[in-house]
Structures are given as structure tokens and as C-alpha cells.
Amino acid sequence: MSDFLDLLGLPFMQRAIIAAVFTGLAAPAVGTYLVQRRQALMGDGIGHVAVTGVALGLLTNSSPTWTAVVVAVLGAVLIEVIRERGHTNGDVALALLFYGGLAGGVLLTGLAGQSAARLNQYLFGAITTTSPGDVIVVMVLAAVIVLVCVGLSPQLFAVAQDQEFARVAGLNIRFYNVLVAVLAAVSVTVAMRTVGLLLVSALMVVPVATSQQLTRSFRSTLGAAMVLGTLASVGGLLLSAYASTYARVAPGPTIVLVALAGFVVAWPVGVLLRSRHRLRRPFPVVEVAAHEVIDEHPHDHGKDCGHVAVQHGDHVDYVHGGHRHAPHGRHYDEH
Amino acid sequence: MSNGAVAIAGRPILRGIDLSVRSGEFVALMGANGSGKSTLVRALTGLRPLAGGALSLFGTPYDDFHDWQRVGFVPQRGGAASGVPASVWEIVASGRLTHRRLLRPLGRRDRAAIAEALDVVGLAHRARDGVSTLSGGQQQRVLIARALAGEPDLFFLDEPTAGVDLPNQQILADTLETLSERGATIVLVAHELGPMAPLIDRAVVMRDGRIAYDGPPLASAEVATAHLDGHHHHHHEPERHDHAPHVASPIDGAR
């Protein structure tokens, strides 16, 4: 345990924790809008395109982070344009970029004379090798993403919810669509150091999937996803650091698996809550055709009888073996 | 709209549409499936670019029109759900966007307008619920409340009663009656009027992309035959060109 605390005191570990916090906040913020637009795989597509960006950086000996930002933004805008023109299926457009980006990246890395291990840092993350300069870039980009996602949330929500309505409300649809694409591209490159380009989409989508099991409104989904994303990325990092004394545990995959574990826990809870909510929703008040009395009833319905009580107008119906029993004087009516 | 034409992917869909809606009018756009009534509403709101002709809103040519808070639009929609849960209140609140400036929180007036819009459609008690838990008719009412929250003067509704049962249609009709009494201009696309029939001031029947009838409301049986009694020949009348701006739009107080 004291080894673990010593490890936390090391500068590279502290930088990694800061990077994890900011990435965990920013990625699900963008991810919420992507999921709302039913583009959950968009982050993945951009991630693959960014591989080419990283390789370009390695080839030209410039910072792979910045070349990845530029190439990812271009790729995201391209996906958006193909989607807007609409003739190619959005899925197909994504697939084309997936393969092009990944193949181009691996080819360019080879041309640059770099080993696969160097590229692996970007594919699967290498949060503990983050330099002070990298941390500042991650902090600034993540802060911009969070500010835009929260500050412009009414506009982004309206555009993602219903494009036609938003356009008649006078919003510039194309601007907001491209904005979301650019935000997604930037958050991909921000999360590149933490979980890696191939797993980046997980940090954008999994916390959103988890939080929407339990939420009913958009704002609470967004907020909960950001909290869950931070918990997962910091928790996964600490877990991998703790386990590293026993085995080689990579932080990137650990973060993703922690996030997935959160979903596995939340999913049955969500299913249970939703079915409870459905069972207890009041029955609609409709004029009753006939007064149907139940002859004999084995027990009195009440608070603790074990049958689900559902509000029905001015009284309560008890759901009993597929029937609805309503108390009426000394007997029960069939409702 | 004057001499309006719309082409989709090069195919002419609407031709020679002359339609002007006066302030406070309640107009029903009717016609069979594929007659172009939805396309016309989408052209009137600017969602479909015009291939020819001119459109002006409140006397302002479309290109110069920025006063979108005066226009409310209820799209044709099966439901209001999307990939992430959204509450009824949030959807209605997005109708307030036309009044909000960037990065400003909702003011007291905005909240009052949202609450009132929910009241008018009778869904105030479901405000906190996820919109996907509502029935189809209730979701349609949410979309109407969203348009209401923007407090517009001119409403476009695209088939609000499609797939909605009679009691919900009655609530919709009551909502529209309230709006109409407040002086709002309403353009409604409908297949069948149902309980809204007594509210209509004027019926426009579309047939194959052209206006086949424009006049006082018709009984629904007459809609199908409306094009028969008006057998139009295409006369090449010399087009009238004058330099006064041609106004084909609601003007306040014109009635």
C-alpha cells in the first residue's frame, strides 16, 4: 500500500491524474450530443482518422498531438459533409474513413521508420508518459470543450433533437453540426493520450449509456455522464497503478473496463426502475361500462398485501393476477 | 408566396403556387397523400428552397427575414424521442430559443412562457417525465407546446392529428382555438379535419402540386372532388410587372 502512495507522489503520476480528470469530463460531454444524434460510432471513426494524423506527425518529426488535431478535425468535417449531402449512407461514410484512416496511419508510420510500439502509445494510450507540455494542452482543449458543450447546450440540444424545428427557430444548423463534429475531433485527440485512439469512443459513449439508464432528462444525463466519465478515468488509472506492483496493467484498457463495469451495474437497475415506473403509472380514467363485483375475495388489499397499487382517478386499483381490483364499500370491483 | 415553385432533385413538385395568408386567418391546407401540402408548408417555412417565385414573411422577403420568433413550426413527426432521454419540459424549453441570446440562462419570462405552453396543451403534470414515456398524441402536444413557448404570431402545423385518437384530437383542436382567439395566424396541414373543422376560416386544397381550390371551408367529402368544378385552362396572361413590392404575406391589422 505504501508503494502505491509513493507512486501517487511521483510527478508523472500526478500529471496522469490531471489528464485523466480533464479527459473524463470532456469526452462524455461531447459524447452526449453524439449519442443524442444517434452517431455513437462517430468518435470511433474520427479516432481511426486521427491515426493518420499521428503518423503524419511522426513522419514529419512534428508534434503528433497537433497533427492529429488537424487531421481529426478535417476528417470530422468530411464525415459531416458526407452525412449532410445524404446520398451516401452515414454508416458507409464512416466505414470508408475508418479503414482509410487506419491503413494510412500504419503505412505512414512504417515509412517514418518508427516501430509499431511507438504507434501503440497512441492507439491504446500512454497516460503515464504525458509530458508537462502535453498536460497543459489537454487541460486547455478539455476546458474549451466543456465550456462550449455546457454553454451552448440549449442550441446544441435543439439542433440534435429536431433539425427542422431548430432551423425554423432561426438557428444556423450547419454551423452547429460542424461545431459538434469539430468538438468530437478535438476530444478524440484529448483522450488519445489517456485511453488511446482505438478506445476513445468508449470514454465518449459508455458513460452516457450508463447515465441514461437512470435519468429522465437531458441535463441530468449530461451531468451524470461527465461525473461518471471522470470517476471511470481516474478510477481506472488508480486501479491500474495499484495493480502494477503485481502485473503489467495498462491504464487505457483499465479505464474503459471500469467504465463498462459501471454500465453493467447500472443496466439492471435501470431496467428495474423503468419497469417499476411503468407498473405504477396511474390507469387512465374512463367511464366504466358496468359495475362488476367480485364474489369472494381471499384477503383484504392494503399497503402490505404485496399487490402493486396503482392510482386510478380518485381511488387505487390493486393488480391481482392480471386483474384490477378496486375497493368498493365492503367488496371489490373488477376494473 | 407568389408564383412559388419547388423542385426536389430536379423534379418539379410544386408549380404556380400563389398563396397569401392574412393576419389572424386559420387556413387548412388539404389534399391527398403526395399532393404537395407538406412540401408547401416546408417551402413556406424556408425548409425547402424555392426553385422559382418569391416568398415573403410578414411583408419581408425571405432572404431578409430574421424575425424567427414570430414563426412557430410543428413538424410532422411520429414522436419526439431521440438517442438520449429528454424531459417534456426540456423539449418545450427549446422552443424558447428564438427569444434567448447566446450563453444567457432562462429568464423569469422564459419560464413563465414554458409553464403556460405546457398548461395550454394540458401536460403540466408530465413536465418532469421523459418524453419517450408519453403516448403518440401526448408527444404531438409536446411539439405544439414547444412552438407555443416561443409565443409566435404565425403557426405552421404539419399534420398534427396524424395517428392521434379522437380525445387527443379534441385537445389539439381546443388548443388551436385558444391560439386563434388570441389573434394568432394558423396554417394547418391536415388530411382530415375532425374536431378542428369548425375552426377553419379558409380551406386550400392541393392536387398534384397545384392549388385546386381556395375558399371557404369544405365538407371533407367535397375535398376529393374540389378540382373537378374548377376546370382551369392555362391562359397566357401577360404578367403584371410593377415596381411596388408585391406583398403576399400576413400584414398586421390587414383584416
XYZ file of C-alpha atoms in Angstrom:
590
model
C 0.000 0.000 0.000
C 2.810 2.408 0.852
C 4.335 1.637 -2.549
C 1.080 2.771 -4.080
C 1.097 6.049 -2.100
C 4.711 6.658 -3.114
C 3.691 6.109 -6.702
C 0.949 8.745 -6.384
C 3.553 11.247 -5.184
C 5.594 10.949 -8.365
C 5.276 13.865 -10.827
C 4.438 11.672 -13.835
C 1.594 10.090 -11.883
C 0.211 13.475 -10.833
C 0.293 14.639 -14.430
C -1.520 11.474 -15.436
C -4.255 12.097 -12.813
C -4.793 15.679 -14.026
C -5.013 14.466 -17.633
C -7.476 11.740 -16.565
C -9.756 14.229 -14.760
C -9.942 16.613 -17.712
C -10.389 13.865 -20.291
C -13.060 12.179 -18.180
C -15.028 15.444 -18.023
C -14.703 16.455 -21.668
C -15.188 13.198 -23.595
C -18.684 12.317 -22.259
C -19.814 15.954 -22.678
C -19.347 15.687 -26.442
C -20.421 12.045 -26.361
C -23.865 13.003 -25.033
C -24.596 15.041 -28.160
C -23.234 12.276 -30.397
C -25.482 9.700 -28.729
C -28.441 12.075 -28.964
C -27.820 12.406 -32.697
C -27.502 8.611 -32.932
C -23.888 8.935 -34.039
C -22.361 6.930 -31.210
C -19.725 5.490 -33.527
C -18.648 8.895 -34.862
C -15.918 9.116 -32.183
C -14.563 5.797 -33.364
C -14.461 6.946 -36.978
C -12.625 10.138 -36.044
C -10.253 8.117 -33.866
C -9.259 5.982 -36.827
C -8.726 9.061 -38.993
C -6.558 10.574 -36.256
C -4.193 7.584 -36.560
C -3.145 9.019 -39.912
C -2.641 12.377 -38.199
C -0.362 10.847 -35.571
C 1.643 9.027 -38.237
C 1.962 12.253 -40.202
C 3.423 13.861 -37.071
C 5.894 11.001 -36.680
C 6.850 11.190 -40.351
C 7.472 14.937 -40.324
C 9.005 14.999 -36.836
C 6.392 17.464 -35.590
C 4.126 17.078 -32.548
C 1.769 14.115 -33.193
C -0.855 15.762 -30.944
C -1.245 18.783 -33.198
C -1.137 16.899 -36.485
C -3.745 14.547 -35.006
C -5.960 17.529 -34.085
C -5.729 18.925 -37.614
C -6.350 15.623 -39.404
C -9.149 14.623 -36.989
C -10.931 17.956 -37.483
C -10.655 17.601 -41.268
C -11.968 14.028 -41.049
C -14.861 15.055 -38.791
C -15.905 17.854 -41.125
C -15.685 15.439 -44.054
C -17.947 12.931 -42.256
C -20.405 15.757 -41.531
C -20.383 16.920 -45.165
C -20.970 13.384 -46.458
C -23.782 12.975 -43.929
C -25.409 16.286 -44.861
C -25.275 15.605 -48.601
C -27.107 12.482 -47.583
C -26.705 10.388 -50.711
C -24.164 8.054 -49.155
C -25.429 6.299 -46.095
C -23.913 7.844 -42.954
C -22.765 4.369 -41.904
C -20.942 3.783 -45.160
C -19.232 7.174 -44.976
C -17.968 6.295 -41.502
C -16.744 2.895 -42.630
C -14.790 4.397 -45.547
C -12.988 6.759 -43.187
C -12.385 4.004 -40.595
C -10.357 1.923 -42.994
C -8.690 4.769 -44.863
C -7.534 6.385 -41.626
C -6.180 3.229 -40.027
C -4.451 1.926 -43.178
C -2.938 5.329 -43.918
C -1.673 5.632 -40.357
C 0.025 2.257 -40.266
C 1.551 2.806 -43.726
C 2.921 6.258 -42.836
C 4.360 5.014 -39.522
C 6.278 2.381 -41.440
C 7.537 4.994 -43.921
C 8.695 7.124 -40.999
C 10.827 4.217 -39.821
C 9.018 4.116 -36.482
C 8.268 0.893 -34.673
C 4.774 -0.387 -34.006
C 5.426 0.196 -30.312
C 5.616 3.950 -30.911
C 2.256 3.911 -32.678
C 0.825 1.691 -29.935
C 1.256 4.569 -27.468
C -1.344 6.458 -29.457
C -3.548 3.509 -30.342
C -4.025 2.304 -26.772
C -2.925 5.300 -24.727
C 0.142 6.011 -22.664
C -1.144 8.319 -19.966
C 1.878 7.836 -17.704
C 4.265 9.155 -20.356
C 2.458 12.505 -20.557
C 4.889 15.430 -20.545
C 4.133 18.710 -18.715
C 3.502 20.349 -22.094
C 1.019 17.604 -23.050
C -0.872 18.086 -19.778
C -1.329 21.798 -20.450
C -2.588 21.111 -23.986
C -5.038 18.511 -22.628
C -6.258 20.903 -19.906
C -6.822 23.812 -22.288
C -8.560 21.764 -25.010
C -10.714 19.907 -22.479
C -11.731 23.146 -20.762
C -12.758 24.636 -24.132
C -14.813 21.513 -24.939
C -16.616 21.545 -21.584
C -17.334 25.291 -21.789
C -18.777 25.021 -25.309
C -20.790 21.871 -24.553
C -22.356 23.314 -21.412
C -22.576 26.961 -22.500
C -24.207 26.270 -25.851
C -26.267 23.355 -24.536
C -29.684 24.913 -25.374
C -28.665 25.407 -29.012
C -26.824 22.084 -29.377
C -29.727 20.273 -27.723
C -32.304 21.838 -30.034
C -30.287 21.097 -33.171
C -29.660 17.480 -32.177
C -33.261 16.954 -31.073
C -35.026 18.291 -34.158
C -33.076 19.866 -37.016
C -36.114 21.171 -38.855
C -37.554 22.879 -35.823
C -34.184 24.400 -34.954
C -33.883 25.776 -38.466
C -37.300 27.411 -38.374
C -36.261 28.848 -34.999
C -33.556 30.692 -36.967
C -30.527 28.656 -35.856
C -27.686 28.109 -38.301
C -27.907 24.308 -38.485
C -24.761 23.768 -40.496
C -22.678 25.790 -38.061
C -23.831 23.716 -35.072
C -23.437 20.404 -36.922
C -19.875 21.243 -37.868
C -19.259 22.536 -34.341
C -20.253 19.169 -32.846
C -18.033 17.378 -35.375
C -15.073 19.622 -34.519
C -15.686 19.190 -30.781
C -15.753 15.426 -31.256
C -12.469 15.564 -33.184
C -10.789 17.693 -30.518
C -11.977 15.449 -27.701
C -10.699 12.411 -29.585
C -7.228 13.896 -29.637
C -7.535 14.970 -25.996
C -8.449 11.417 -24.967
C -5.798 9.954 -27.262
C -3.139 10.102 -24.529
C -5.460 8.651 -21.899
C -7.242 5.683 -23.472
C -5.809 5.693 -26.987
C -7.386 6.287 -30.374
C -8.939 2.832 -30.701
C -10.694 3.041 -27.325
C -11.506 6.750 -27.355
C -15.119 6.275 -28.333
C -15.674 4.179 -25.220
C -14.959 7.136 -22.944
C -17.337 9.288 -25.031
C -20.213 6.823 -25.222
C -20.115 4.372 -22.300
C -20.648 6.966 -19.509
C -23.623 8.356 -21.477
C -25.088 4.874 -21.926
C -24.645 4.289 -18.191
C -26.180 7.556 -17.044
C -29.209 7.320 -19.331
C -30.187 4.068 -17.619
C -31.074 6.140 -14.577
C -32.016 9.589 -15.880
C -35.124 11.024 -17.457
C -33.894 14.412 -18.647
C -31.145 15.570 -20.964
C -29.426 17.851 -18.481
C -29.142 15.168 -15.822
C -27.847 12.718 -18.445
C -25.160 15.197 -19.491
C -24.145 15.972 -15.905
C -24.155 12.353 -14.747
C -22.180 11.250 -17.825
C -19.477 13.828 -17.057
C -19.274 12.685 -13.416
C -19.203 9.008 -14.422
C -16.570 9.666 -17.084
C -14.311 11.368 -14.533
C -14.844 8.570 -11.998
C -14.070 5.938 -14.615
C -10.917 7.597 -15.961
C -9.443 8.487 -12.554
C -10.619 5.197 -11.010
C -9.228 3.158 -13.892
C -5.900 4.988 -13.724
C -5.535 4.453 -9.961
C -6.623 0.827 -10.254
C -4.006 0.126 -12.922
C -1.345 1.951 -10.879
C -2.278 -0.097 -7.804
C -2.240 -3.357 -9.751
C 1.032 -2.521 -11.496
C 3.001 -3.795 -8.491
C 1.705 -7.294 -9.260
C 1.381 -7.367 -13.047
C 1.696 -5.246 -16.166
C -1.651 -3.421 -16.263
C -2.151 -0.795 -18.973
C -4.168 2.252 -17.816
C -6.092 2.801 -21.072
C -7.921 -0.532 -21.229
C -8.441 -0.455 -17.432
C -10.246 2.893 -17.718
C -12.509 1.528 -20.442
C -13.257 -1.647 -18.487
C -14.090 0.364 -15.347
C -16.499 2.468 -17.408
C -18.074 -0.711 -18.811
C -18.349 -2.157 -15.313
C -20.334 0.937 -14.363
C -22.729 0.194 -17.225
C -23.075 -3.449 -16.198
C -24.085 -2.309 -12.701
C -26.422 0.459 -13.872
C -28.201 -1.522 -16.575
C -30.253 -3.924 -14.402
C -31.016 -1.066 -12.010
C -32.314 0.978 -14.923
C -34.406 -1.917 -16.234
C -35.871 -2.428 -12.764
C -36.627 1.273 -12.232
C -38.292 1.615 -15.631
C -40.474 -1.438 -15.193
C -41.466 -0.282 -11.678
C -42.335 3.120 -13.085
C -44.436 1.539 -15.844
C -46.278 -0.761 -13.424
C -47.205 2.062 -11.068
C -48.268 4.623 -13.659
C -51.897 5.643 -12.992
C -54.593 3.925 -15.065
C -56.484 6.320 -17.329
C -59.893 7.417 -16.061
C -62.536 6.072 -18.438
C -66.268 5.800 -17.852
C -66.983 2.322 -16.522
C -69.415 0.330 -18.604
C -70.789 -1.922 -15.889
C -70.465 -2.489 -12.166
C -68.723 -5.833 -11.923
C -68.443 -7.200 -8.392
C -66.038 -9.914 -7.343
C -67.927 -12.647 -5.418
C -65.415 -13.640 -2.837
C -62.008 -12.290 -2.120
C -59.458 -14.258 -0.117
C -57.867 -11.256 1.588
C -58.063 -7.507 2.071
C -55.890 -5.418 -0.240
C -53.816 -2.853 1.564
C -50.414 -1.269 1.882
C -48.636 -4.542 2.682
C -50.676 -7.085 0.709
C -47.905 -7.458 -1.851
C -50.025 -6.469 -4.851
C -48.987 -3.455 -6.889
C -51.187 -0.439 -6.071
C -51.869 1.877 -8.991
C -53.688 5.206 -8.849
C -56.894 5.169 -10.922
C -58.686 8.506 -10.860
C -59.920 9.087 -7.279
C -59.117 5.584 -5.942
C -56.487 2.848 -6.005
C -56.604 -0.343 -8.087
C -54.722 -3.403 -6.891
C -53.153 -5.514 -9.645
C -54.015 -9.107 -8.719
C -53.284 -11.977 -11.095
C -53.796 -9.880 -14.231
C -56.982 -8.262 -12.857
C -57.506 -4.812 -11.379
C -59.359 -4.918 -8.072
C -60.823 -1.667 -6.789
C -62.210 -1.448 -3.216
C -65.911 -0.525 -3.224
C -67.615 -0.441 0.157
C -67.363 -3.956 1.664
C -66.418 -5.723 -1.617
C -64.050 -5.337 -4.562
C -64.964 -4.299 -8.102
C -63.353 -5.601 -11.258
C -61.861 -2.555 -13.032
C -45.930 33.249 -51.702
C -46.281 34.299 -55.304
C -45.820 32.020 -58.275
C -43.900 29.698 -55.991
C -42.316 26.564 -57.388
C -40.415 23.804 -55.650
C -38.324 21.137 -57.286
C -36.887 18.187 -55.387
C -33.780 16.719 -57.028
C -34.707 18.432 -60.284
C -38.273 17.114 -60.420
C -40.848 19.864 -60.255
C -43.129 19.194 -57.286
C -44.975 22.437 -56.698
C -45.857 24.769 -59.567
C -47.510 28.135 -59.768
C -48.427 28.491 -56.122
C -49.970 31.835 -55.254
C -50.990 31.927 -51.657
C -51.260 34.763 -49.239
C -52.391 34.274 -45.698
C -53.825 37.263 -43.909
C -53.136 38.020 -40.281
C -55.408 36.153 -37.891
C -56.596 33.690 -40.503
C -56.965 29.963 -39.810
C -56.081 28.188 -43.061
C -56.277 24.452 -43.636
C -54.083 23.004 -46.381
C -55.760 19.820 -47.537
C -55.342 17.215 -50.209
C -54.490 13.602 -50.843
C -51.165 11.968 -49.976
C -48.481 13.221 -52.333
C -50.481 16.282 -53.357
C -47.713 18.556 -52.085
C -49.340 20.004 -48.992
C -46.442 19.131 -46.684
C -43.943 20.340 -49.282
C -45.841 23.626 -49.443
C -45.588 24.128 -45.683
C -41.912 23.261 -45.791
C -41.448 25.804 -48.566
C -43.393 28.427 -46.601
C -41.071 27.954 -43.605
C -37.975 28.048 -45.789
C -37.047 24.395 -45.173
C -37.415 23.705 -48.901
C -35.684 26.218 -51.142
C -37.848 27.708 -53.875
C -36.967 26.810 -57.447
C -38.889 29.820 -58.640
C -41.177 32.566 -57.429
C -40.917 34.554 -54.243
C -41.686 34.038 -50.599
C -42.117 36.731 -48.040
C -42.993 36.503 -44.375
C -44.724 39.399 -42.605
C -44.040 41.504 -45.696
C -40.285 40.861 -45.598
C -38.658 38.880 -48.425
C -37.473 35.507 -47.113
C -33.779 36.263 -47.555
C -34.029 39.357 -45.387
C -36.279 37.752 -42.782
C -34.660 37.256 -39.388
C -37.603 37.722 -37.057
C -37.972 33.992 -36.441
C -39.535 34.474 -33.036
C -42.755 35.406 -34.839
C -42.921 31.994 -36.527
C -43.748 28.710 -34.828
C -43.403 25.353 -36.559
C -44.774 21.957 -35.568
C -43.125 19.354 -37.804
C -44.769 16.171 -38.967
C -43.410 13.593 -36.591
C -44.143 10.163 -35.248
C -42.639 11.028 -31.908
C -40.319 13.350 -30.095
C -37.767 10.819 -28.840
C -34.033 10.856 -29.602
C -30.926 8.934 -28.569
C -30.708 10.476 -25.103
C -33.658 10.844 -22.730
C -35.127 14.343 -22.651
C -37.842 15.594 -20.357
C -41.037 17.196 -21.636
C -40.001 20.442 -20.023
C -36.647 20.463 -21.834
C -38.240 19.922 -25.232
C -40.733 22.721 -24.639
C -37.930 24.946 -23.311
C -36.059 24.573 -26.600
C -38.981 26.444 -28.203
C -37.826 29.490 -26.235
C -34.539 29.636 -28.154
C -35.808 32.304 -30.524
C -36.015 34.684 -27.574
C -32.727 33.776 -25.929
C -29.353 35.226 -26.637
C -26.233 33.070 -26.624
C -24.930 31.950 -23.227
C -27.791 33.538 -21.291
C -29.727 31.451 -18.770
C -33.513 31.243 -18.905
C -35.181 34.345 -17.507
C -38.385 34.560 -15.499
C -40.378 35.453 -18.609
C -38.991 32.387 -20.405
C -40.007 30.088 -17.546
C -43.476 31.623 -17.432
C -43.920 31.105 -21.178
C -42.816 27.464 -20.921
C -45.171 26.800 -18.000
C -48.052 28.429 -19.850
C -47.389 26.453 -23.029
C -47.458 23.224 -21.026
C -50.703 24.337 -19.376
C -52.396 25.093 -22.690
C -51.743 21.581 -24.026
C -52.645 20.061 -20.652
C -49.307 18.405 -19.921
C -48.096 20.481 -16.968
C -48.288 17.407 -14.712
C -45.958 15.428 -17.012
C -43.306 18.174 -17.341
C -40.597 16.222 -15.500
C -41.268 12.913 -17.271
C -39.159 11.610 -20.107
C -40.816 12.389 -23.416
C -40.441 8.783 -24.602
C -42.849 7.588 -21.874
C -45.677 9.641 -23.400
C -48.219 8.365 -25.894
C -48.083 9.471 -29.530
C -50.856 12.024 -29.066
C -49.193 13.443 -25.991
C -45.855 13.708 -27.822
C -47.598 15.649 -30.577
C -48.947 18.010 -27.903
C -45.389 18.430 -26.563
C -44.269 19.552 -30.034
C -47.139 22.032 -30.173
C -46.213 23.331 -26.711
C -42.659 23.802 -27.954
C -43.901 26.035 -30.767
C -46.223 27.821 -28.305
C -43.391 28.590 -25.885
C -41.809 30.866 -28.488
C -45.010 32.989 -28.425
C -45.178 33.304 -32.219
C -47.809 35.183 -34.252
C -47.814 32.686 -37.096
C -48.057 28.923 -36.667
C -47.316 26.237 -39.221
C -48.538 22.777 -38.252
C -47.772 19.768 -40.419
C -50.398 17.056 -39.879
C -50.656 17.437 -36.116
C -53.542 14.977 -35.954
C -51.981 12.142 -37.952
C -52.213 8.971 -35.900
C -53.801 10.733 -32.927
C -57.006 9.409 -31.346
C -60.191 11.457 -31.120
C -59.895 12.675 -27.481
C -56.345 13.867 -28.170
C -57.515 15.487 -31.426
C -60.149 17.324 -29.391
C -57.455 18.637 -27.020
C -55.414 19.768 -30.041
C -58.443 21.495 -31.509
C -59.130 23.264 -28.208
C -55.502 24.403 -28.084
C -55.692 25.777 -31.617
C -58.984 27.510 -30.821
C -57.336 29.257 -27.858
C -54.484 30.375 -30.120
C -56.798 31.547 -32.846
C -58.843 33.569 -30.366
C -55.659 35.284 -29.202
C -55.192 36.527 -32.768
C -52.583 34.042 -33.987
C -52.402 33.160 -37.667
C -52.537 29.414 -38.209
C -51.631 27.385 -41.281
C -52.505 23.761 -40.746
C -51.783 20.788 -42.967
C -54.398 18.140 -42.461
C -55.628 15.042 -44.096
C -58.836 15.107 -42.136
C -60.029 17.994 -40.064
C -62.056 16.068 -37.485
C -62.828 18.245 -34.456
C -60.924 21.159 -35.998
C -63.439 21.625 -38.814
C -65.481 24.393 -37.128
C -62.325 26.479 -36.506
C -61.260 26.790 -40.150
C -61.713 30.156 -41.885
C -60.423 29.061 -45.241
C -59.549 25.827 -46.963
C -56.848 25.377 -49.599
C -56.937 22.069 -51.446
C -53.774 20.855 -53.142
C -53.782 18.454 -56.024
C -50.664 17.188 -57.776
C -48.541 20.116 -56.665
C -51.003 22.861 -57.557
C -53.739 24.646 -55.713
C -57.044 23.113 -56.815
C -59.356 25.066 -54.528
C -59.005 28.119 -52.347
C -62.021 29.388 -50.489
C -64.426 28.843 -47.632
C -64.176 25.552 -45.735
C -65.465 22.412 -47.415
C -67.089 19.338 -46.025
C -64.498 16.585 -46.208
C -66.385 14.711 -48.929
C -66.042 17.770 -51.172
C -62.251 17.867 -50.836
C -61.814 14.916 -53.146
C -63.876 16.488 -55.901
C -62.819 20.107 -55.409
C -60.672 20.120 -58.510
C -63.479 18.975 -60.768
C -65.685 22.067 -60.732
C -62.794 24.426 -61.368
C -61.508 23.268 -64.761
C -58.715 25.700 -65.453
C -57.148 26.305 -68.804
C -53.711 27.698 -68.827
C -54.128 31.207 -70.186
C -51.028 33.068 -71.102
C -51.951 36.275 -69.449
C -49.313 38.950 -69.728
C -47.598 39.077 -66.370
C -48.139 42.245 -64.466
C -44.906 43.984 -63.614
C -44.935 46.986 -61.402
C -42.306 48.367 -59.139
C -44.360 48.316 -55.998
C -43.314 45.420 -53.780
C -45.706 42.538 -54.082
C -46.859 41.594 -50.630
C -48.020 38.061 -50.238
C -47.911 37.541 -46.537
C -49.758 38.348 -43.359
C -49.734 42.008 -42.551
C -50.663 43.060 -39.079
C -54.110 44.566 -38.911
C -54.949 43.876 -42.535
C -58.232 42.347 -41.551
